[in-house]
Every structure is written in structure tokens, then in C-alpha cells.
CSV table of C-alpha atoms in Angstrom, one decimal:
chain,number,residue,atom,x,y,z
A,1,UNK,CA,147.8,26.9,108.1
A,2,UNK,CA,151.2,28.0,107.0
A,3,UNK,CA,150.0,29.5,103.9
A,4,UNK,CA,147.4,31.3,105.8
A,5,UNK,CA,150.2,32.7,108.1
A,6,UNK,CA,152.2,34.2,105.2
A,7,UNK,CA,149.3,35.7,102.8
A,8,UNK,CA,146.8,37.0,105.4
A,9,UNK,CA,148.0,36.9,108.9
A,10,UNK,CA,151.2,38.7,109.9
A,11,UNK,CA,151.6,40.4,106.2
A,12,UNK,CA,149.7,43.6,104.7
A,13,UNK,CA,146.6,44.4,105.4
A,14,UNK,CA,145.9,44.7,101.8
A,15,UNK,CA,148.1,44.9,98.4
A,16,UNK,CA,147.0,48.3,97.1
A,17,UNK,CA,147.0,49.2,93.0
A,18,UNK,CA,147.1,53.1,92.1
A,19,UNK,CA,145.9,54.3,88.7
A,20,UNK,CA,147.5,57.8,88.3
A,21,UNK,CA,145.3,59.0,85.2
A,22,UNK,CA,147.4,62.6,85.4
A,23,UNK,CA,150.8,60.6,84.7
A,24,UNK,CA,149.3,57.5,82.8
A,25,UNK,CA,150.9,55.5,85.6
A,26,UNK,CA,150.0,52.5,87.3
A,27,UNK,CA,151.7,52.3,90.9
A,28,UNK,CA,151.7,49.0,92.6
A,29,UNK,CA,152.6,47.3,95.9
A,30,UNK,CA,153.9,43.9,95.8
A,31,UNK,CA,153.0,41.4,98.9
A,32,UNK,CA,156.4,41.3,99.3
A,33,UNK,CA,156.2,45.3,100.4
A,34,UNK,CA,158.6,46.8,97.2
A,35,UNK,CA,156.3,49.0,95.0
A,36,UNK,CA,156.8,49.4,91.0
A,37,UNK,CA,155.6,52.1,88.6
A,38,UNK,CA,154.7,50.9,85.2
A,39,UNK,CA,153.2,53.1,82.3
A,40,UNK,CA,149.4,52.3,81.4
A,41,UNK,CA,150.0,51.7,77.9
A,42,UNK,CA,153.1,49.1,78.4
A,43,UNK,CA,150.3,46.8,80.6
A,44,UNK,CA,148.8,43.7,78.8
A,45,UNK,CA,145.7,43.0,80.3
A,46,UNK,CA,144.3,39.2,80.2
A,47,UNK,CA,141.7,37.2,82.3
A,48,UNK,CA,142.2,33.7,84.4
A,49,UNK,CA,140.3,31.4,85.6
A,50,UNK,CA,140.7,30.5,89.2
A,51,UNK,CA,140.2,26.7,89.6
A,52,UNK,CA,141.1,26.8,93.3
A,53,UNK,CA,137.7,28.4,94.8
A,54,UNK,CA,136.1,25.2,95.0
A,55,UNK,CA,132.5,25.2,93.2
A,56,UNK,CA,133.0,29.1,92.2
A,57,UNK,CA,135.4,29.1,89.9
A,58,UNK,CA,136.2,32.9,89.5
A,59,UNK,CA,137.4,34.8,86.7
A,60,UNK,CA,140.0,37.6,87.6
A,61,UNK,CA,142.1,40.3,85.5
A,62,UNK,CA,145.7,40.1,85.7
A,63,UNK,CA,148.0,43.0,84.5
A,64,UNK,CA,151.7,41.6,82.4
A,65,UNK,CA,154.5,43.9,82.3
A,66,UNK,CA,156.6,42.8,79.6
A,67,UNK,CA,160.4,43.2,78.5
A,68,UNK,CA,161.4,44.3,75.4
A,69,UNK,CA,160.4,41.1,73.3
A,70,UNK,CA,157.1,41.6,74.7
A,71,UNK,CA,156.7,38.0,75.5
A,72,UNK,CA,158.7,37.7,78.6
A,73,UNK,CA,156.9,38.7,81.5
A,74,UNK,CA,158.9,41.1,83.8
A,75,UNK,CA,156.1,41.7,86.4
A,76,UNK,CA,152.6,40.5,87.2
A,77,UNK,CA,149.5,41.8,89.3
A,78,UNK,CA,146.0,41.3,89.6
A,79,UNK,CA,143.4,43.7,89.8
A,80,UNK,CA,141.4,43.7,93.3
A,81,UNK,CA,137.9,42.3,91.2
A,82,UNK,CA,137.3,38.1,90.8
A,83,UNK,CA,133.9,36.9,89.4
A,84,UNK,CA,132.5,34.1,88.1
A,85,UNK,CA,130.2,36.0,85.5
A,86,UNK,CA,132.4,37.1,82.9
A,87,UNK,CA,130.9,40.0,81.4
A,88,UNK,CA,130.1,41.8,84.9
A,89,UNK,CA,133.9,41.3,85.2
A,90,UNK,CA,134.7,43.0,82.2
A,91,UNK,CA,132.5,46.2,83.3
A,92,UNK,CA,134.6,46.0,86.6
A,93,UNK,CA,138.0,46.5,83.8
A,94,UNK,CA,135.8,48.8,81.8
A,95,UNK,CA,135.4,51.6,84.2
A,96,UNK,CA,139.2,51.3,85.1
A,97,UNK,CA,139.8,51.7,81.2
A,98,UNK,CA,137.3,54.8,80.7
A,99,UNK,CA,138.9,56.3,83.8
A,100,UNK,CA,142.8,56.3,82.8
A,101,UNK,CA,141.9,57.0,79.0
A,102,UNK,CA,138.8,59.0,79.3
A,103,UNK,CA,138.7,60.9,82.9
A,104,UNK,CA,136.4,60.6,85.3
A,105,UNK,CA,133.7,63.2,84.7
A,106,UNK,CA,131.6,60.4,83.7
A,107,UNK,CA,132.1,57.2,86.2
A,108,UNK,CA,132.1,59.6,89.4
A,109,UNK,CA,128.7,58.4,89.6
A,110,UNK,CA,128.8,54.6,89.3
A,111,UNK,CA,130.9,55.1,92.6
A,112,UNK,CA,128.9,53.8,96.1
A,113,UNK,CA,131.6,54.6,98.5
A,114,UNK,CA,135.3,54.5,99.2
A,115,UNK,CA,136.6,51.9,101.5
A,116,UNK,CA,137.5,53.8,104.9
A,117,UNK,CA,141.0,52.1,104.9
A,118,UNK,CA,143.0,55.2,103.2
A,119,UNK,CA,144.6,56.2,106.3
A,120,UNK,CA,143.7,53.7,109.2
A,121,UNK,CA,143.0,50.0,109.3
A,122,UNK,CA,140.2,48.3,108.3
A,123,UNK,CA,138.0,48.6,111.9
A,124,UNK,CA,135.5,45.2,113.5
A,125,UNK,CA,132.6,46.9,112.5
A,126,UNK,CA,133.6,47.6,108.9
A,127,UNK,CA,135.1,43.8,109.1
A,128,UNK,CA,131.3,42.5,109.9
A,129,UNK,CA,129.7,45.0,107.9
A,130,UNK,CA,132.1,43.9,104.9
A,131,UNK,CA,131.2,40.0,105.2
A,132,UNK,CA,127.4,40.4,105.4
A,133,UNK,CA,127.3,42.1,101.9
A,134,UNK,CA,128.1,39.2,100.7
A,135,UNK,CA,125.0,38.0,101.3
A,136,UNK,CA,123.6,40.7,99.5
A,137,UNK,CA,119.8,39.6,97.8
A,138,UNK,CA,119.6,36.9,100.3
A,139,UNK,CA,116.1,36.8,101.7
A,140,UNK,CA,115.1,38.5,104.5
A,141,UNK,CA,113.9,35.2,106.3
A,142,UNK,CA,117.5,33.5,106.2
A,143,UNK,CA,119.2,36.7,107.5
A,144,UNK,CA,119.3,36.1,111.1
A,145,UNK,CA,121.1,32.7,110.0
A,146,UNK,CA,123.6,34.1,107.9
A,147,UNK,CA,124.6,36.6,110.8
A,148,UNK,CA,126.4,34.1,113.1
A,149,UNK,CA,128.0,32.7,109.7
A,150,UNK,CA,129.6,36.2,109.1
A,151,UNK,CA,130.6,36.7,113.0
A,152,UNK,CA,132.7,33.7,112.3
A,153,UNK,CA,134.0,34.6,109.4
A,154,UNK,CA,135.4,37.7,110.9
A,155,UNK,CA,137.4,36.4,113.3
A,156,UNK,CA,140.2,35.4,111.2
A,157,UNK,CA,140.0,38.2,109.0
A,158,UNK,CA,140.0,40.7,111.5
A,159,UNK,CA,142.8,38.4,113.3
A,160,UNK,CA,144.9,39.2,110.0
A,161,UNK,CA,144.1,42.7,110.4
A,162,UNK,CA,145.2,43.3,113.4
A,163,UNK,CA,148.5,41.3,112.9
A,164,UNK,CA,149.6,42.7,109.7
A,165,UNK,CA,151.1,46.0,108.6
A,166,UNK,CA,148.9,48.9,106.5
A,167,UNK,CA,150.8,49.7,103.5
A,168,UNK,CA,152.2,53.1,102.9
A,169,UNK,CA,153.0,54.7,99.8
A,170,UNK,CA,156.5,56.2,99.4
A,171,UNK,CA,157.0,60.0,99.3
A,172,UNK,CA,158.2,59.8,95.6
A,173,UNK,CA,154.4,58.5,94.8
A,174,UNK,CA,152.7,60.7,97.1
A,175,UNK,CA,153.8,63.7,95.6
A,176,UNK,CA,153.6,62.1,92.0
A,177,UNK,CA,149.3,61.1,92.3
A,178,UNK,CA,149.3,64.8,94.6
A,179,UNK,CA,145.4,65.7,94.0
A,180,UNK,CA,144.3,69.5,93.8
A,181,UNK,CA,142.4,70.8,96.6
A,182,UNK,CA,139.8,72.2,94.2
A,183,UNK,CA,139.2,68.8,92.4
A,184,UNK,CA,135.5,68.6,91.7
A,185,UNK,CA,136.0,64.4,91.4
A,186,UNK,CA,137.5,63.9,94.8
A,187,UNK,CA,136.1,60.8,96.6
A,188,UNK,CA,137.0,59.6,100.0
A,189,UNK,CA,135.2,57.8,102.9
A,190,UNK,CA,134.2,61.2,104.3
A,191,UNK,CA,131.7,60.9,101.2
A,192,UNK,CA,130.4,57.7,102.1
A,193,UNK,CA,126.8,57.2,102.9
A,194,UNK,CA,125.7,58.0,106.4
A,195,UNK,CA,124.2,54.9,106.9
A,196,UNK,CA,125.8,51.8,105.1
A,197,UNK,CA,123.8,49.0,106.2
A,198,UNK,CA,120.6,51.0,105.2
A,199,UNK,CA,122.0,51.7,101.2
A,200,UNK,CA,123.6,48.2,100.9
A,201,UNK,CA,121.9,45.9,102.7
């Protein structure tokens, strides 16, 4: 109960990574609420396996920053992505890669929607909305079952929410990752499908 206290209630509502493709930077915000800056290329990416997720058993991809020898490590984070199929975890790192080395004039499209937590917390409805894709290709028959599994389920998370602080970006980065008003690849929740639960349900 304690560990829940520290992680998810009465901390940050989430633990945001920025991939600033103009500076080859990656900008990222530590549970502990500092932020570090640490070029692309000076990242060694590896995968884990998470033994702790009881039957699951997810793979994840953390990101190493290094000191000089390159084999002491300075700094670690983990990319927001776990799975336990390996290879559809390594297209998840893929479209990161193509996007900081390549651009995005081809992945703009592999993009459903932006979460609508850029400016504002996460809201109930997006909380409920959230937990029952999970359930995503479960039949239609077992639906109305899994819906008073996913009310439960966002009680606590929404509990965290509410208790916890929405991380800000300094100034410094803002103006760093500043995006052009006339950028043809700009993505936001304003994008988003009108109708959620029809395109992902």
C-alpha cells in the first residue's frame, strides 16, 4: 500500500519522455520531478524482461546514459511501451528510431490519436475509456462483464489522478522543442477522432 502511495498516488500524473527530432535531444522527467536533456546518439537502448507482472511477463525498452567509459551508467529511463510479444515491441522502438533519424513525413500516419493530457489532467471519462481498450478484441458477448471490471479499475487510477501533480516542462525546454505554427505534422488531441469508442472499440 505504501509503494502504491509513492509511485501512483500523491506523485505525477505521468513521467513524460520528449524526443526533440530538430535538436537530436531527448528531454526527460524523472519521478522524482528534476528533468535531464541527453543527446539521441549518446543513448544505449536495450530490452528487459519484467518478471514482476505475474503471468505476463512484459518486455520493455530502457534508455542508458553512459559516462565516459561507456560502461557506467549515469542515468536510466524507460520508454512508456511494455509487451510481452517481442517483435511488436520492437516496432513500438522502430517508429521512435525512424522519427528522430528519419522525420516524420512518413509515420504521421501510423498515428490514432494523441492522449488529451498535454495541457489538463487525464479526465473520468478518458480514465474509463482508457481501461476498456484493454479489452480490445474481446468478444462482444463478454463486454457487459468486463465493464464493471473496468469501473473498478478506475477508481484507484483516477484516485491517483486526482492526488498527484501534472508535470510541466521548464521554460528552457519549451522554447528548445518550440513547433512552427505552419508545421504540416502537428498532432494534438484537437485531431483526435470525434468519436473514440466508435474507432477503438
Amino acid at each position: 500500500m505504501l509503494k502504491l502511495l509513492k509511485t501512483e498516488w500523491f506523485a505525477w500524473t505521468h513521467y513524460p519522455l520528449r524526443f526533440d527530432r530538430k535538436n537530436q535531444l531527448v528531454h526527460v522527467h524523472r519521478t522524482d520531478g528534476s528533468v535531464f536533456s541527453v543527446p539521441w546518439n549518446k543513448i544505449f537502448f536495450t530490452t528487459g524482461l519484467n518478471h514482476n507482472k505475474g503471468t505476463t511477463n512484459d518486455y520493455y525498452i530502457s534508455g542508458h546514459v553512459l559516462a565516459k567509459d561507456n560502461i557506467t551508467v549515469k542515468d536510466t529511463f524507460c520508454l512508456p511501451a511494455s509487451c510481452n510479444n517481442l517483435e511488436e515491441l520492437k516496432s513500438h522502438w522502430e517508429f521512435i528510431r525512424r522519427y528522430m533519424e528519419e522525420g516524420p513525413e512518413k509515420l504521421i500516419q501510423q498515428v490514432g490519436f494523441c492522449l488529451p493530457i498535454a495541457n489538463k489532467k487525464e479526465s473520468y471519462s478518458f480514465t474509463f475509456f482508457y481501461l476498456m481498450t484493454l479489452y480490445k478484441g474481446a468478444p462482444y458477448i463478454i463486454i457487459p462483464f468486463l465493464v464493471p471490471l473496468a469501473f473498478i479499475f478506475s477508481i484507484p487510477r483516477y484516485i491517483g489522478i486526482l492526488t498527484s501533480r501534472r508535470p510541466i516542462w521548464p521554460e528552457s525546454i519549451q522554447k528548445l522543442c518550440y513547433i512552427d505554427k505552419d508545421d504540416p505534422y502537428v498532432l494534438d488531441e484537437y485531431k483526435n477522432p470525434k468519436n473514440l469508442w466508435r474507432d477503438f472499440l
